[in-house]
Amino acid sequence: QVQLVESGGGSVQAGGSLKLSCAFSQSTNTYYMAWFRQAPGKEREGVAAIRTGFAATYYGGSVEGRFTISHSSTKNTLYLQMNSLKPEDTGMYYCAADTEGLDGGHPLGTTFVYHLWGQGTQVTVSS
């Protein structure tokens, strides 16, 4: 059983930066990896996704230009660099991985299936 563990969350003032990490407990075959977030009382939102082994990345409209997703195969770790943070970025951030490669559609869409999920790390941005 592969486990995903997020870290790097915390509290920061608007305009600040944070870098989140998602460590895989062991190597596993993945097709897409992604970050999602959820604020209290709101639906889960796709933040960023990356096609494993390729340069293709995908971003939600509210974070494009401020966030950057990356992956290190040697460290078995997924990252999310967050700059120019805003109060509306506050929420629980989860990393996820598609290990089947059989799902279609946009990797941040509601119909895209991810098979592995982390427990989440809290990000709080104060105004």
mmCIF file of N, CA and C in Angstrom:
data_model
loop_
_atom_site.group_PDB
_atom_site.id
_atom_site.type_symbol
_atom_site.label_atom_id
_atom_site.label_comp_id
_atom_site.label_asym_id
_atom_site.label_seq_id
_atom_site.Cartn_x
_atom_site.Cartn_y
_atom_site.Cartn_z
ATOM 1 N N GLN A 1 0.839 -1.178 0.000
ATOM 2 C CA GLN A 1 0.000 0.000 0.000
ATOM 3 C C GLN A 1 0.883 1.240 0.000
ATOM 4 N N VAL A 2 0.793 2.034 -1.043
ATOM 5 C CA VAL A 2 1.558 3.267 -1.154
ATOM 6 C C VAL A 2 0.848 4.364 -0.377
ATOM 7 N N GLN A 3 1.603 5.074 0.441
ATOM 8 C CA GLN A 3 1.055 6.177 1.209
ATOM 9 C C GLN A 3 1.616 7.503 0.719
ATOM 10 N N LEU A 4 0.762 8.528 0.714
ATOM 11 C CA LEU A 4 1.157 9.876 0.334
ATOM 12 C C LEU A 4 1.064 10.755 1.571
ATOM 13 N N VAL A 5 2.136 11.460 1.883
ATOM 14 C CA VAL A 5 2.181 12.301 3.067
ATOM 15 C C VAL A 5 2.541 13.726 2.695
ATOM 16 N N GLU A 6 1.606 14.656 2.958
ATOM 17 C CA GLU A 6 1.835 16.064 2.663
ATOM 18 C C GLU A 6 2.522 16.759 3.830
ATOM 19 N N SER A 7 3.284 17.792 3.508
ATOM 20 C CA SER A 7 3.927 18.614 4.518
ATOM 21 C C SER A 7 4.196 19.994 3.927
ATOM 22 N N GLY A 8 4.555 20.941 4.780
ATOM 23 C CA GLY A 8 4.904 22.276 4.319
ATOM 24 C C GLY A 8 3.828 23.318 4.509
ATOM 25 N N GLY A 9 2.654 22.913 4.962
ATOM 26 C CA GLY A 9 1.589 23.873 5.203
ATOM 27 C C GLY A 9 1.875 24.723 6.421
ATOM 28 N N GLY A 10 1.074 25.760 6.596
ATOM 29 C CA GLY A 10 1.254 26.647 7.725
ATOM 30 C C GLY A 10 0.474 27.925 7.545
ATOM 31 N N SER A 11 0.793 28.915 8.360
ATOM 32 C CA SER A 11 0.131 30.217 8.305
ATOM 33 C C SER A 11 1.068 31.263 7.728
ATOM 34 N N VAL A 12 0.533 32.090 6.850
ATOM 35 C CA VAL A 12 1.325 33.126 6.209
ATOM 36 C C VAL A 12 0.429 34.320 5.900
ATOM 37 N N GLN A 13 1.004 35.501 5.852
ATOM 38 C CA GLN A 13 0.242 36.692 5.497
ATOM 39 C C GLN A 13 0.115 36.818 3.984
ATOM 40 N N ALA A 14 -0.906 37.526 3.557
ATOM 41 C CA ALA A 14 -1.128 37.739 2.133
ATOM 42 C C ALA A 14 0.129 38.281 1.467
ATOM 43 N N GLY A 15 0.432 37.717 0.300
ATOM 44 C CA GLY A 15 1.624 38.117 -0.425
ATOM 45 C C GLY A 15 2.814 37.223 -0.166
ATOM 46 N N GLY A 16 2.713 36.366 0.830
ATOM 47 C CA GLY A 16 3.800 35.470 1.178
ATOM 48 C C GLY A 16 3.834 34.220 0.320
ATOM 49 N N SER A 17 4.763 33.326 0.654
ATOM 50 C CA SER A 17 4.956 32.098 -0.112
ATOM 51 C C SER A 17 5.053 30.879 0.788
ATOM 52 N N LEU A 18 4.675 29.729 0.236
ATOM 53 C CA LEU A 18 4.814 28.445 0.898
ATOM 54 C C LEU A 18 5.130 27.401 -0.159
ATOM 55 N N LYS A 19 5.849 26.361 0.242
ATOM 56 C CA LYS A 19 6.119 25.241 -0.656
ATOM 57 C C LYS A 19 5.645 23.961 0.001
ATOM 58 N N LEU A 20 4.695 23.293 -0.637
ATOM 59 C CA LEU A 20 4.153 22.049 -0.131
ATOM 60 C C LEU A 20 4.877 20.862 -0.743
ATOM 61 N N SER A 21 5.001 19.797 0.038
ATOM 62 C CA SER A 21 5.622 18.567 -0.438
ATOM 63 C C SER A 21 4.670 17.403 -0.229
ATOM 64 N N CYS A 22 4.716 16.446 -1.131
ATOM 65 C CA CYS A 22 3.918 15.232 -1.028
ATOM 66 C C CYS A 22 4.851 14.063 -1.269
ATOM 67 N N ALA A 23 5.212 13.366 -0.210
ATOM 68 C CA ALA A 23 6.159 12.264 -0.297
ATOM 69 C C ALA A 23 5.450 10.922 -0.471
ATOM 70 N N PHE A 24 5.886 10.159 -1.462
ATOM 71 C CA PHE A 24 5.372 8.815 -1.689
ATOM 72 C C PHE A 24 6.205 7.836 -0.865
ATOM 73 N N SER A 25 5.547 6.933 -0.139
ATOM 74 C CA SER A 25 6.255 6.000 0.731
ATOM 75 C C SER A 25 7.118 5.017 -0.042
ATOM 76 N N GLN A 26 6.794 4.792 -1.292
ATOM 77 C CA GLN A 26 7.565 3.927 -2.161
ATOM 78 C C GLN A 26 7.276 4.282 -3.611
ATOM 79 N N SER A 27 8.130 3.850 -4.500
ATOM 80 C CA SER A 27 7.938 4.131 -5.918
ATOM 81 C C SER A 27 6.719 3.394 -6.445
ATOM 82 N N THR A 28 5.971 4.058 -7.295
ATOM 83 C CA THR A 28 4.804 3.447 -7.912
ATOM 84 C C THR A 28 4.581 4.081 -9.271
ATOM 85 N N ASN A 29 3.970 3.343 -10.163
ATOM 86 C CA ASN A 29 3.709 3.860 -11.501
ATOM 87 C C ASN A 29 2.534 4.824 -11.466
ATOM 88 N N THR A 30 2.759 6.035 -11.944
ATOM 89 C CA THR A 30 1.700 7.032 -11.977
ATOM 90 C C THR A 30 1.617 7.653 -13.364
ATOM 91 N N TYR A 31 0.430 8.150 -13.698
ATOM 92 C CA TYR A 31 0.201 8.811 -14.977
ATOM 93 C C TYR A 31 0.008 10.312 -14.790
ATOM 94 N N TYR A 32 -0.758 10.673 -13.787
ATOM 95 C CA TYR A 32 -0.937 12.062 -13.407
ATOM 96 C C TYR A 32 -0.800 12.190 -11.895
ATOM 97 N N MET A 33 -0.323 13.339 -11.457
ATOM 98 C CA MET A 33 -0.297 13.685 -10.051
ATOM 99 C C MET A 33 -0.875 15.084 -9.922
ATOM 100 N N ALA A 34 -1.522 15.350 -8.805
ATOM 101 C CA ALA A 34 -2.223 16.619 -8.691
ATOM 102 C C ALA A 34 -2.345 17.102 -7.255
ATOM 103 N N TRP A 35 -2.681 18.379 -7.133
ATOM 104 C CA TRP A 35 -3.007 19.005 -5.862
ATOM 105 C C TRP A 35 -4.436 19.519 -5.916
ATOM 106 N N PHE A 36 -5.193 19.239 -4.870
ATOM 107 C CA PHE A 36 -6.543 19.749 -4.705
ATOM 108 C C PHE A 36 -6.621 20.479 -3.372
ATOM 109 N N ARG A 37 -7.619 21.319 -3.231
ATOM 110 C CA ARG A 37 -7.823 22.006 -1.960
ATOM 111 C C ARG A 37 -9.310 22.130 -1.665
ATOM 112 N N GLN A 38 -9.612 22.293 -0.388
ATOM 113 C CA GLN A 38 -10.988 22.450 0.018
ATOM 114 C C GLN A 38 -11.073 23.373 1.227
ATOM 115 N N ALA A 39 -11.898 24.402 1.105
ATOM 116 C CA ALA A 39 -12.140 25.329 2.194
ATOM 117 C C ALA A 39 -13.457 24.961 2.867
ATOM 118 N N PRO A 40 -13.628 25.300 4.139
ATOM 119 C CA PRO A 40 -14.870 24.986 4.844
ATOM 120 C C PRO A 40 -16.094 25.514 4.111
ATOM 121 N N GLY A 41 -17.081 24.643 3.911
ATOM 122 C CA GLY A 41 -18.310 25.046 3.257
ATOM 123 C C GLY A 41 -18.239 25.164 1.753
ATOM 124 N N LYS A 42 -17.110 24.805 1.157
ATOM 125 C CA LYS A 42 -16.959 24.904 -0.288
ATOM 126 C C LYS A 42 -16.580 23.561 -0.896
ATOM 127 N N GLU A 43 -16.814 23.424 -2.187
ATOM 128 C CA GLU A 43 -16.483 22.200 -2.900
ATOM 129 C C GLU A 43 -14.981 22.074 -3.093
ATOM 130 N N ARG A 44 -14.527 20.834 -3.272
ATOM 131 C CA ARG A 44 -13.130 20.596 -3.549
ATOM 132 C C ARG A 44 -12.759 21.230 -4.883
ATOM 133 N N GLU A 45 -11.594 21.842 -4.941
ATOM 134 C CA GLU A 45 -11.157 22.569 -6.117
ATOM 135 C C GLU A 45 -9.818 22.036 -6.626
ATOM 136 N N GLY A 46 -9.731 21.821 -7.920
ATOM 137 C CA GLY A 46 -8.482 21.399 -8.514
ATOM 138 C C GLY A 46 -7.514 22.568 -8.574
ATOM 139 N N VAL A 47 -6.316 22.369 -8.071
ATOM 140 C CA VAL A 47 -5.315 23.427 -8.011
ATOM 141 C C VAL A 47 -4.299 23.309 -9.141
ATOM 142 N N ALA A 48 -3.672 22.149 -9.243
ATOM 143 C CA ALA A 48 -2.646 21.933 -10.260
ATOM 144 C C ALA A 48 -2.448 20.451 -10.500
ATOM 145 N N ALA A 49 -2.038 20.095 -11.716
ATOM 146 C CA ALA A 49 -1.772 18.707 -12.062
ATOM 147 C C ALA A 49 -0.587 18.642 -13.007
ATOM 148 N N ILE A 50 0.070 17.491 -13.030
ATOM 149 C CA ILE A 50 1.222 17.293 -13.899
ATOM 150 C C ILE A 50 1.183 15.897 -14.500
ATOM 151 N N ARG A 51 1.511 15.798 -15.774
ATOM 152 C CA ARG A 51 1.593 14.517 -16.458
ATOM 153 C C ARG A 51 2.962 13.929 -16.163
ATOM 154 N N THR A 52 2.993 12.776 -15.529
ATOM 155 C CA THR A 52 4.243 12.155 -15.120
ATOM 156 C C THR A 52 5.173 11.903 -16.293
ATOM 157 N N GLY A 53 6.397 12.388 -16.167
ATOM 158 C CA GLY A 53 7.401 12.180 -17.188
ATOM 159 C C GLY A 53 7.336 13.138 -18.358
ATOM 160 N N PHE A 54 6.399 14.066 -18.326
ATOM 161 C CA PHE A 54 6.237 15.036 -19.397
ATOM 162 C C PHE A 54 6.245 16.448 -18.835
ATOM 163 N N ALA A 55 6.316 17.417 -19.731
ATOM 164 C CA ALA A 55 6.349 18.813 -19.319
ATOM 165 C C ALA A 55 4.959 19.398 -19.108
ATOM 166 N N ALA A 56 3.935 18.674 -19.513
ATOM 167 C CA ALA A 56 2.571 19.193 -19.447
ATOM 168 C C ALA A 56 2.109 19.419 -18.012
ATOM 169 N N THR A 57 1.633 20.624 -17.742
ATOM 170 C CA THR A 57 1.073 20.968 -16.440
ATOM 171 C C THR A 57 -0.270 21.646 -16.638
ATOM 172 N N TYR A 58 -1.094 21.606 -15.595
ATOM 173 C CA TYR A 58 -2.433 22.157 -15.655
ATOM 174 C C TYR A 58 -2.693 22.926 -14.367
ATOM 175 N N TYR A 59 -3.356 24.066 -14.479
ATOM 176 C CA TYR A 59 -3.623 24.898 -13.318
ATOM 177 C C TYR A 59 -5.059 25.384 -13.297
ATOM 178 N N GLY A 60 -5.591 25.498 -12.094
ATOM 179 C CA GLY A 60 -6.889 26.107 -11.938
ATOM 180 C C GLY A 60 -6.768 27.592 -12.222
ATOM 181 N N GLY A 61 -7.843 28.174 -12.740
ATOM 182 C CA GLY A 61 -7.807 29.572 -13.140
ATOM 183 C C GLY A 61 -7.436 30.547 -12.039
ATOM 184 N N SER A 62 -7.762 30.235 -10.809
ATOM 185 C CA SER A 62 -7.501 31.148 -9.707
ATOM 186 C C SER A 62 -6.053 31.137 -9.228
ATOM 187 N N VAL A 63 -5.262 30.146 -9.662
ATOM 188 C CA VAL A 63 -3.883 30.043 -9.181
ATOM 189 C C VAL A 63 -2.848 30.163 -10.286
ATOM 190 N N GLU A 64 -3.269 30.082 -11.530
ATOM 191 C CA GLU A 64 -2.328 30.149 -12.644
ATOM 192 C C GLU A 64 -1.537 31.452 -12.600
ATOM 193 N N GLY A 65 -0.226 31.318 -12.743
ATOM 194 C CA GLY A 65 0.652 32.468 -12.692
ATOM 195 C C GLY A 65 1.242 32.688 -11.319
ATOM 196 N N ARG A 66 0.675 32.047 -10.299
ATOM 197 C CA ARG A 66 1.169 32.191 -8.931
ATOM 198 C C ARG A 66 1.723 30.893 -8.364
ATOM 199 N N PHE A 67 1.152 29.753 -8.777
ATOM 200 C CA PHE A 67 1.564 28.442 -8.270
ATOM 201 C C PHE A 67 2.322 27.666 -9.337
ATOM 202 N N THR A 68 3.228 26.788 -8.893
ATOM 203 C CA THR A 68 3.978 25.934 -9.803
ATOM 204 C C THR A 68 4.044 24.520 -9.247
ATOM 205 N N ILE A 69 3.636 23.541 -10.052
ATOM 206 C CA ILE A 69 3.695 22.145 -9.654
ATOM 207 C C ILE A 69 4.928 21.501 -10.278
ATOM 208 N N SER A 70 5.587 20.617 -9.533
ATOM 209 C CA SER A 70 6.760 19.919 -10.036
ATOM 210 C C SER A 70 6.881 18.564 -9.351
ATOM 211 N N HIS A 71 7.732 17.713 -9.900
ATOM 212 C CA HIS A 71 7.903 16.374 -9.363
ATOM 213 C C HIS A 71 9.354 15.938 -9.462
ATOM 214 N N SER A 72 9.823 15.261 -8.418
ATOM 215 C CA SER A 72 11.161 14.693 -8.403
ATOM 216 C C SER A 72 11.031 13.179 -8.350
ATOM 217 N N SER A 73 11.421 12.514 -9.426
ATOM 218 C CA SER A 73 11.327 11.055 -9.469
ATOM 219 C C SER A 73 12.355 10.403 -8.546
ATOM 220 N N THR A 74 13.511 11.032 -8.398
ATOM 221 C CA THR A 74 14.558 10.474 -7.547
ATOM 222 C C THR A 74 14.199 10.548 -6.070
ATOM 223 N N LYS A 75 13.431 11.563 -5.688
ATOM 224 C CA LYS A 75 13.018 11.729 -4.299
ATOM 225 C C LYS A 75 11.604 11.218 -4.037
ATOM 226 N N ASN A 76 10.933 10.757 -5.073
ATOM 227 C CA ASN A 76 9.551 10.281 -4.951
ATOM 228 C C ASN A 76 8.671 11.325 -4.268
ATOM 229 N N THR A 77 8.803 12.562 -4.716
ATOM 230 C CA THR A 77 8.098 13.659 -4.069
ATOM 231 C C THR A 77 7.468 14.613 -5.081
ATOM 232 N N LEU A 78 6.244 15.006 -4.810
ATOM 233 C CA LEU A 78 5.518 15.995 -5.592
ATOM 234 C C LEU A 78 5.548 17.313 -4.821
ATOM 235 N N TYR A 79 5.704 18.424 -5.529
ATOM 236 C CA TYR A 79 5.793 19.735 -4.894
ATOM 237 C C TYR A 79 4.757 20.710 -5.444
ATOM 238 N N LEU A 80 4.443 21.701 -4.628
ATOM 239 C CA LEU A 80 3.606 22.810 -5.063
ATOM 240 C C LEU A 80 4.187 24.087 -4.472
ATOM 241 N N GLN A 81 4.796 24.895 -5.323
ATOM 242 C CA GLN A 81 5.324 26.185 -4.901
ATOM 243 C C GLN A 81 4.214 27.215 -5.031
ATOM 244 N N MET A 82 3.896 27.896 -3.947
ATOM 245 C CA MET A 82 2.814 28.867 -3.926
ATOM 246 C C MET A 82 3.375 30.244 -3.603
ATOM 247 N N ASN A 83 3.200 31.173 -4.523
ATOM 248 C CA ASN A 83 3.660 32.545 -4.349
ATOM 249 C C ASN A 83 2.479 33.506 -4.391
ATOM 250 N N SER A 84 2.700 34.717 -3.907
ATOM 251 C CA SER A 84 1.673 35.762 -3.909
ATOM 252 C C SER A 84 0.357 35.244 -3.340
ATOM 253 N N LEU A 85 0.434 34.601 -2.206
ATOM 254 C CA LEU A 85 -0.739 33.987 -1.604
ATOM 255 C C LEU A 85 -1.797 35.013 -1.216
ATOM 256 N N LYS A 86 -3.051 34.607 -1.369
ATOM 257 C CA LYS A 86 -4.199 35.436 -1.057
ATOM 258 C C LYS A 86 -5.052 34.741 0.001
ATOM 259 N N PRO A 87 -5.858 35.490 0.743
ATOM 260 C CA PRO A 87 -6.727 34.869 1.752
ATOM 261 C C PRO A 87 -7.620 33.765 1.177
ATOM 262 N N GLU A 88 -8.066 33.919 -0.064
ATOM 263 C CA GLU A 88 -8.914 32.916 -0.684
ATOM 264 C C GLU A 88 -8.185 31.618 -1.020
ATOM 265 N N ASP A 89 -6.865 31.587 -0.847
ATOM 266 C CA ASP A 89 -6.099 30.359 -1.036
ATOM 267 C C ASP A 89 -6.155 29.471 0.207
ATOM 268 N N THR A 90 -6.728 29.969 1.275
ATOM 269 C CA THR A 90 -6.827 29.223 2.520
ATOM 270 C C THR A 90 -7.633 27.942 2.339
ATOM 271 N N GLY A 91 -7.141 26.846 2.903
ATOM 272 C CA GLY A 91 -7.849 25.584 2.821
ATOM 273 C C GLY A 91 -6.946 24.412 3.132
ATOM 274 N N MET A 92 -7.539 23.223 3.099
ATOM 275 C CA MET A 92 -6.779 21.999 3.269
ATOM 276 C C MET A 92 -6.319 21.539 1.891
ATOM 277 N N TYR A 93 -5.036 21.322 1.744
ATOM 278 C CA TYR A 93 -4.468 20.919 0.470
ATOM 279 C C TYR A 93 -4.139 19.430 0.466
ATOM 280 N N TYR A 94 -4.598 18.733 -0.565
ATOM 281 C CA TYR A 94 -4.397 17.302 -0.698
ATOM 282 C C TYR A 94 -3.638 16.989 -1.981
ATOM 283 N N CYS A 95 -2.726 16.027 -1.912
ATOM 284 C CA CYS A 95 -2.075 15.555 -3.126
ATOM 285 C C CYS A 95 -2.731 14.247 -3.539
ATOM 286 N N ALA A 96 -2.668 13.933 -4.826
ATOM 287 C CA ALA A 96 -3.314 12.746 -5.355
ATOM 288 C C ALA A 96 -2.535 12.201 -6.543
ATOM 289 N N ALA A 97 -2.722 10.906 -6.821
ATOM 290 C CA ALA A 97 -2.031 10.271 -7.935
ATOM 291 C C ALA A 97 -2.945 9.309 -8.684
ATOM 292 N N ASP A 98 -2.844 9.344 -10.001
ATOM 293 C CA ASP A 98 -3.549 8.410 -10.872
ATOM 294 C C ASP A 98 -2.587 7.276 -11.190
ATOM 295 N N THR A 99 -2.903 6.072 -10.732
ATOM 296 C CA THR A 99 -2.020 4.922 -10.922
ATOM 297 C C THR A 99 -2.521 3.944 -11.982
ATOM 298 N N GLU A 100 -3.646 4.258 -12.626
ATOM 299 C CA GLU A 100 -4.243 3.340 -13.595
ATOM 300 C C GLU A 100 -4.074 3.780 -15.041
ATOM 301 N N GLY A 101 -4.147 5.069 -15.297
ATOM 302 C CA GLY A 101 -3.979 5.573 -16.650
ATOM 303 C C GLY A 101 -5.128 5.250 -17.588
ATOM 304 N N LEU A 102 -6.299 4.986 -17.041
ATOM 305 C CA LEU A 102 -7.453 4.624 -17.856
ATOM 306 C C LEU A 102 -8.543 5.693 -17.860
ATOM 307 N N ASP A 103 -8.352 6.744 -17.116
ATOM 308 C CA ASP A 103 -9.356 7.791 -17.016
ATOM 309 C C ASP A 103 -9.095 8.901 -18.024
ATOM 310 N N GLY A 104 -10.182 9.367 -18.607
ATOM 311 C CA GLY A 104 -10.068 10.442 -19.570
ATOM 312 C C GLY A 104 -10.518 11.756 -18.985
ATOM 313 N N GLY A 105 -10.539 12.760 -19.828
ATOM 314 C CA GLY A 105 -10.979 14.067 -19.389
ATOM 315 C C GLY A 105 -9.846 14.908 -18.826
ATOM 316 N N HIS A 106 -10.205 16.095 -18.423
ATOM 317 C CA HIS A 106 -9.229 17.015 -17.866
ATOM 318 C C HIS A 106 -8.755 16.524 -16.501
ATOM 319 N N PRO A 107 -7.436 16.539 -16.236
ATOM 320 C CA PRO A 107 -6.917 16.007 -14.968
ATOM 321 C C PRO A 107 -7.377 16.753 -13.724
ATOM 322 N N LEU A 108 -7.962 17.931 -13.877
ATOM 323 C CA LEU A 108 -8.514 18.659 -12.738
ATOM 324 C C LEU A 108 -10.039 18.670 -12.755
ATOM 325 N N GLY A 109 -10.619 17.942 -13.684
ATOM 326 C CA GLY A 109 -12.060 17.872 -13.787
ATOM 327 C C GLY A 109 -12.686 16.973 -12.740
ATOM 328 N N THR A 110 -13.982 17.115 -12.553
ATOM 329 C CA THR A 110 -14.685 16.352 -11.519
ATOM 330 C C THR A 110 -14.823 14.872 -11.845
ATOM 331 N N THR A 111 -14.671 14.488 -13.108
ATOM 332 C CA THR A 111 -14.819 13.093 -13.502
ATOM 333 C C THR A 111 -13.494 12.333 -13.557
ATOM 334 N N PHE A 112 -12.397 13.017 -13.376
ATOM 335 C CA PHE A 112 -11.088 12.373 -13.422
ATOM 336 C C PHE A 112 -10.847 11.636 -12.106
ATOM 337 N N VAL A 113 -10.418 10.371 -12.196
ATOM 338 C CA VAL A 113 -10.251 9.540 -11.006
ATOM 339 C C VAL A 113 -8.797 9.429 -10.569
ATOM 340 N N TYR A 114 -8.547 9.802 -9.326
ATOM 341 C CA TYR A 114 -7.246 9.612 -8.713
ATOM 342 C C TYR A 114 -7.371 8.491 -7.683
ATOM 343 N N HIS A 115 -6.388 7.606 -7.641
ATOM 344 C CA HIS A 115 -6.474 6.395 -6.830
ATOM 345 C C HIS A 115 -5.773 6.477 -5.479
ATOM 346 N N LEU A 116 -4.852 7.394 -5.357
ATOM 347 C CA LEU A 116 -4.126 7.580 -4.110
ATOM 348 C C LEU A 116 -4.300 9.010 -3.623
ATOM 349 N N TRP A 117 -4.550 9.160 -2.338
ATOM 350 C CA TRP A 117 -4.753 10.482 -1.731
ATOM 351 C C TRP A 117 -3.990 10.604 -0.424
ATOM 352 N N GLY A 118 -3.475 11.788 -0.167
ATOM 353 C CA GLY A 118 -2.830 12.055 1.102
ATOM 354 C C GLY A 118 -3.845 12.535 2.120
ATOM 355 N N GLN A 119 -3.396 12.748 3.349
ATOM 356 C CA GLN A 119 -4.282 13.166 4.426
ATOM 357 C C GLN A 119 -4.498 14.672 4.460
ATOM 358 N N GLY A 120 -3.673 15.418 3.766
ATOM 359 C CA GLY A 120 -3.846 16.854 3.676
ATOM 360 C C GLY A 120 -2.927 17.654 4.584
ATOM 361 N N THR A 121 -2.682 18.888 4.182
ATOM 362 C CA THR A 121 -1.914 19.828 4.992
ATOM 363 C C THR A 121 -2.614 21.179 4.928
ATOM 364 N N GLN A 122 -2.752 21.823 6.071
ATOM 365 C CA GLN A 122 -3.515 23.061 6.159
ATOM 366 C C GLN A 122 -2.691 24.270 5.740
ATOM 367 N N VAL A 123 -3.309 25.130 4.924
ATOM 368 C CA VAL A 123 -2.708 26.396 4.515
ATOM 369 C C VAL A 123 -3.655 27.510 4.923
ATOM 370 N N THR A 124 -3.148 28.462 5.686
ATOM 371 C CA THR A 124 -3.956 29.587 6.136
ATOM 372 C C THR A 124 -3.268 30.891 5.750
ATOM 373 N N VAL A 125 -3.980 31.724 4.998
ATOM 374 C CA VAL A 125 -3.437 33.006 4.545
ATOM 375 C C VAL A 125 -4.241 34.130 5.184
ATOM 376 N N SER A 126 -3.563 34.981 5.933
ATOM 377 C CA SER A 126 -4.204 36.086 6.625
ATOM 378 C C SER A 126 -4.063 37.382 5.836
ATOM 379 N N SER A 127 -5.100 38.205 5.870
ATOM 380 C CA SER A 127 -5.073 39.487 5.183
ATOM 381 C C SER A 127 -4.393 40.541 6.022
#
